[in-house]
XYZ file of C-alpha atoms in Angstrom:
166
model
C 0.000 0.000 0.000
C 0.895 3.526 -0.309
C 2.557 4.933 2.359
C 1.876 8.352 3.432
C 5.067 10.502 4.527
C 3.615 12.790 7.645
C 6.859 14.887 6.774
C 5.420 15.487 3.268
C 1.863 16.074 4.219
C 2.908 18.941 6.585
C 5.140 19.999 4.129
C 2.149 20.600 1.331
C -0.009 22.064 4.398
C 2.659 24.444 5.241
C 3.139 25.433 1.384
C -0.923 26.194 1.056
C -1.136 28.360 4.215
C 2.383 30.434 3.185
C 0.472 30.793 -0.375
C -2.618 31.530 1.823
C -1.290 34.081 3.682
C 1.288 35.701 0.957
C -1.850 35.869 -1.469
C -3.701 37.844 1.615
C -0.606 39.534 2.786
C 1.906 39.711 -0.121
C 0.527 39.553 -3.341
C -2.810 41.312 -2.511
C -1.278 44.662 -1.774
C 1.534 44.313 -4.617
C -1.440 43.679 -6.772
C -3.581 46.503 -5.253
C -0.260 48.994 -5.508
C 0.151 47.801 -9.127
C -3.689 48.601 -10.395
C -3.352 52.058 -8.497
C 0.028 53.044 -10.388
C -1.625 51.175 -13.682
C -4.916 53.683 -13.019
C -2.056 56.625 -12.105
C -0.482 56.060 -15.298
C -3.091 55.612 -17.506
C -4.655 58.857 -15.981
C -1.160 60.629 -16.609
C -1.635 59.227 -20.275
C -5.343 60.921 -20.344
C -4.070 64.231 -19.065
C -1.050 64.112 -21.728
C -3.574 63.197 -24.553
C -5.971 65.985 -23.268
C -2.998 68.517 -22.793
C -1.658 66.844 -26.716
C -5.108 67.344 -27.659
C -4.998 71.337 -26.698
C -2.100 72.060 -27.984
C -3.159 70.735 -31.429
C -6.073 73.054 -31.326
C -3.572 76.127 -30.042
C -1.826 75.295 -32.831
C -4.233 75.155 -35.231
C -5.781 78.444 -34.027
C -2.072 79.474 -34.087
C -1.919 78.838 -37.619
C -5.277 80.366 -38.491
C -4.324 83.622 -36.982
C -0.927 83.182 -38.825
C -3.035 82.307 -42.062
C -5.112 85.852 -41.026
C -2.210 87.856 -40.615
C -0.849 87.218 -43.926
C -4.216 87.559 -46.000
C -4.325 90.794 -43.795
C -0.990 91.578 -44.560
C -1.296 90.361 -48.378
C -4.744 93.024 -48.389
C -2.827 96.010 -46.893
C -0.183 95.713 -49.287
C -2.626 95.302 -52.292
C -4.261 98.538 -51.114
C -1.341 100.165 -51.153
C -0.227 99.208 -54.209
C -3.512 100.547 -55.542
C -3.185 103.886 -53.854
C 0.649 104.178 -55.190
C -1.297 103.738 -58.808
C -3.667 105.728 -57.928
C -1.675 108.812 -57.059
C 0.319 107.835 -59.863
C -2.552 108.346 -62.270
C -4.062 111.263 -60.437
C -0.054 112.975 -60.533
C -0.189 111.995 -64.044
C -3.433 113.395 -64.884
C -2.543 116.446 -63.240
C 0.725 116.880 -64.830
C -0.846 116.380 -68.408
C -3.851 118.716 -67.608
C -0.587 121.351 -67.003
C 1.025 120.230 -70.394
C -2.260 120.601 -72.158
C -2.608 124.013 -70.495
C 0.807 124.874 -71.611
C 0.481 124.104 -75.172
C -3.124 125.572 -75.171
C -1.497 128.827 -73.654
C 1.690 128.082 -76.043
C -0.977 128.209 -78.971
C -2.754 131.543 -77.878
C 0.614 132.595 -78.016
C 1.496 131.468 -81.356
C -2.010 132.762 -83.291
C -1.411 135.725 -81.669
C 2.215 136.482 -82.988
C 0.779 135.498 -86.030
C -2.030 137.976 -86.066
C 0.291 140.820 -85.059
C 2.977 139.461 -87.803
C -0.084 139.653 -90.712
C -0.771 143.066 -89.304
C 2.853 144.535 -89.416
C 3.234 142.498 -92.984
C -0.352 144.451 -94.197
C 1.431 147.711 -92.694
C 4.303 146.983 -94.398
C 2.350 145.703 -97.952
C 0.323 149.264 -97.893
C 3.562 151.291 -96.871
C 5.483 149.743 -100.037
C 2.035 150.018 -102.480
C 1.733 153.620 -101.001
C 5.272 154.401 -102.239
C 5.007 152.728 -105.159
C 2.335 154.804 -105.880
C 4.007 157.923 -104.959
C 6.588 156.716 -107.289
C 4.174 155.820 -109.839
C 2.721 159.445 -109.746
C 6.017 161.212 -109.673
C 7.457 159.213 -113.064
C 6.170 159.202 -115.931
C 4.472 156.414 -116.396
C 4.686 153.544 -119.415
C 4.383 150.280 -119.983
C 8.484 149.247 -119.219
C 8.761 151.691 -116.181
C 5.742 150.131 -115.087
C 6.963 146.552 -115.167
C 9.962 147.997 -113.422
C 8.202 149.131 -110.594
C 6.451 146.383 -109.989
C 9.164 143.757 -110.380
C 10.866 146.376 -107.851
C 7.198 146.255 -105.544
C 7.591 142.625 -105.889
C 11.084 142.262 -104.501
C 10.354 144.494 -101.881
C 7.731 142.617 -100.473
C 9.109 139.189 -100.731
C 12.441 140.409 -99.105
C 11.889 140.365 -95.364
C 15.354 141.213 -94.770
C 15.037 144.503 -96.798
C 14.691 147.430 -93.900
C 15.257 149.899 -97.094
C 11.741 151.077 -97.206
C 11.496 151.289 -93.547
């Protein structure tokens, strides 16, 4: 028959109660200290996904406000641009209104140093047809002394550099 060793049967008693008492004692507590650092840790992991989570919208906002500031930016330098071109037109405008009024004024000028040139020439053409004249009465007159004087009437009045009659 089977012998039963009293050694060995006190021997697999004492193993249960150890295991007994380090599963109330030892391992219950480790276990218990483990699930709180486990629940510490994975709220740690929360916080630092929540905190992550921020700082992705931060940054997003971030670069919204960045992506604002340069279509800001972009709009203020367009409208300046367009008042530059604008004042360059309007200085342009001006400054050709002033030419215009120049050559208008330049042209006033002109007809009237004309008008006063016809006159003096008409003074001069009736001086010279008034001596001619004279001359004509004091000769005698015929057809070749005629021609002569007019030929001479001619050259006088097609000579502007002639101050004899003057």
């Amino acid at each position: 028959m089977v012998q039963i060793n009293l050694n060995l049967v006190f021997t697999i008693i004492n193993l249960l109660i150890l295991y007994l008492l380090m599963k109330k004692f030892l391992f219950g507590p480790i276990i218990r200290v483990m699930d709180q650092r486990k629940a510490m840790i994975d709220q740690q992991f929360q916080e630092a996904k929540e905190t992550e989570d921020k700082a992705e919208e931060l940054h997003r906002h971030y670069e919204d406000a960045l992506k604002s500031a340069k279509e800001e930016s972009f709009q203020i330098v367009e409208q300046a641009r367009q008042e530059a071109k604008a004042r360059a037109d309007q200085s342009d405008r001006e400054a050709q209104a002033r030419t215009e009024a120049m050559l208008a004024s330049a042209r006033e000028d002109i007809r009237n140093e004309r008008e006063n040139a016809m006159r003096q020439m008409q003074s001069e053409i009736g001086k010279l047809a008034m001596e001619a004249a004279a001359k004509i009465m004091e000769s005698e007159s015929g057809a070749d002394k005629d021609l002569a004087l007019y030929d001479q009437f001619i050259k006088k009045a097609g000579d502007p550099d002639d101050n004899s009659g003057r």
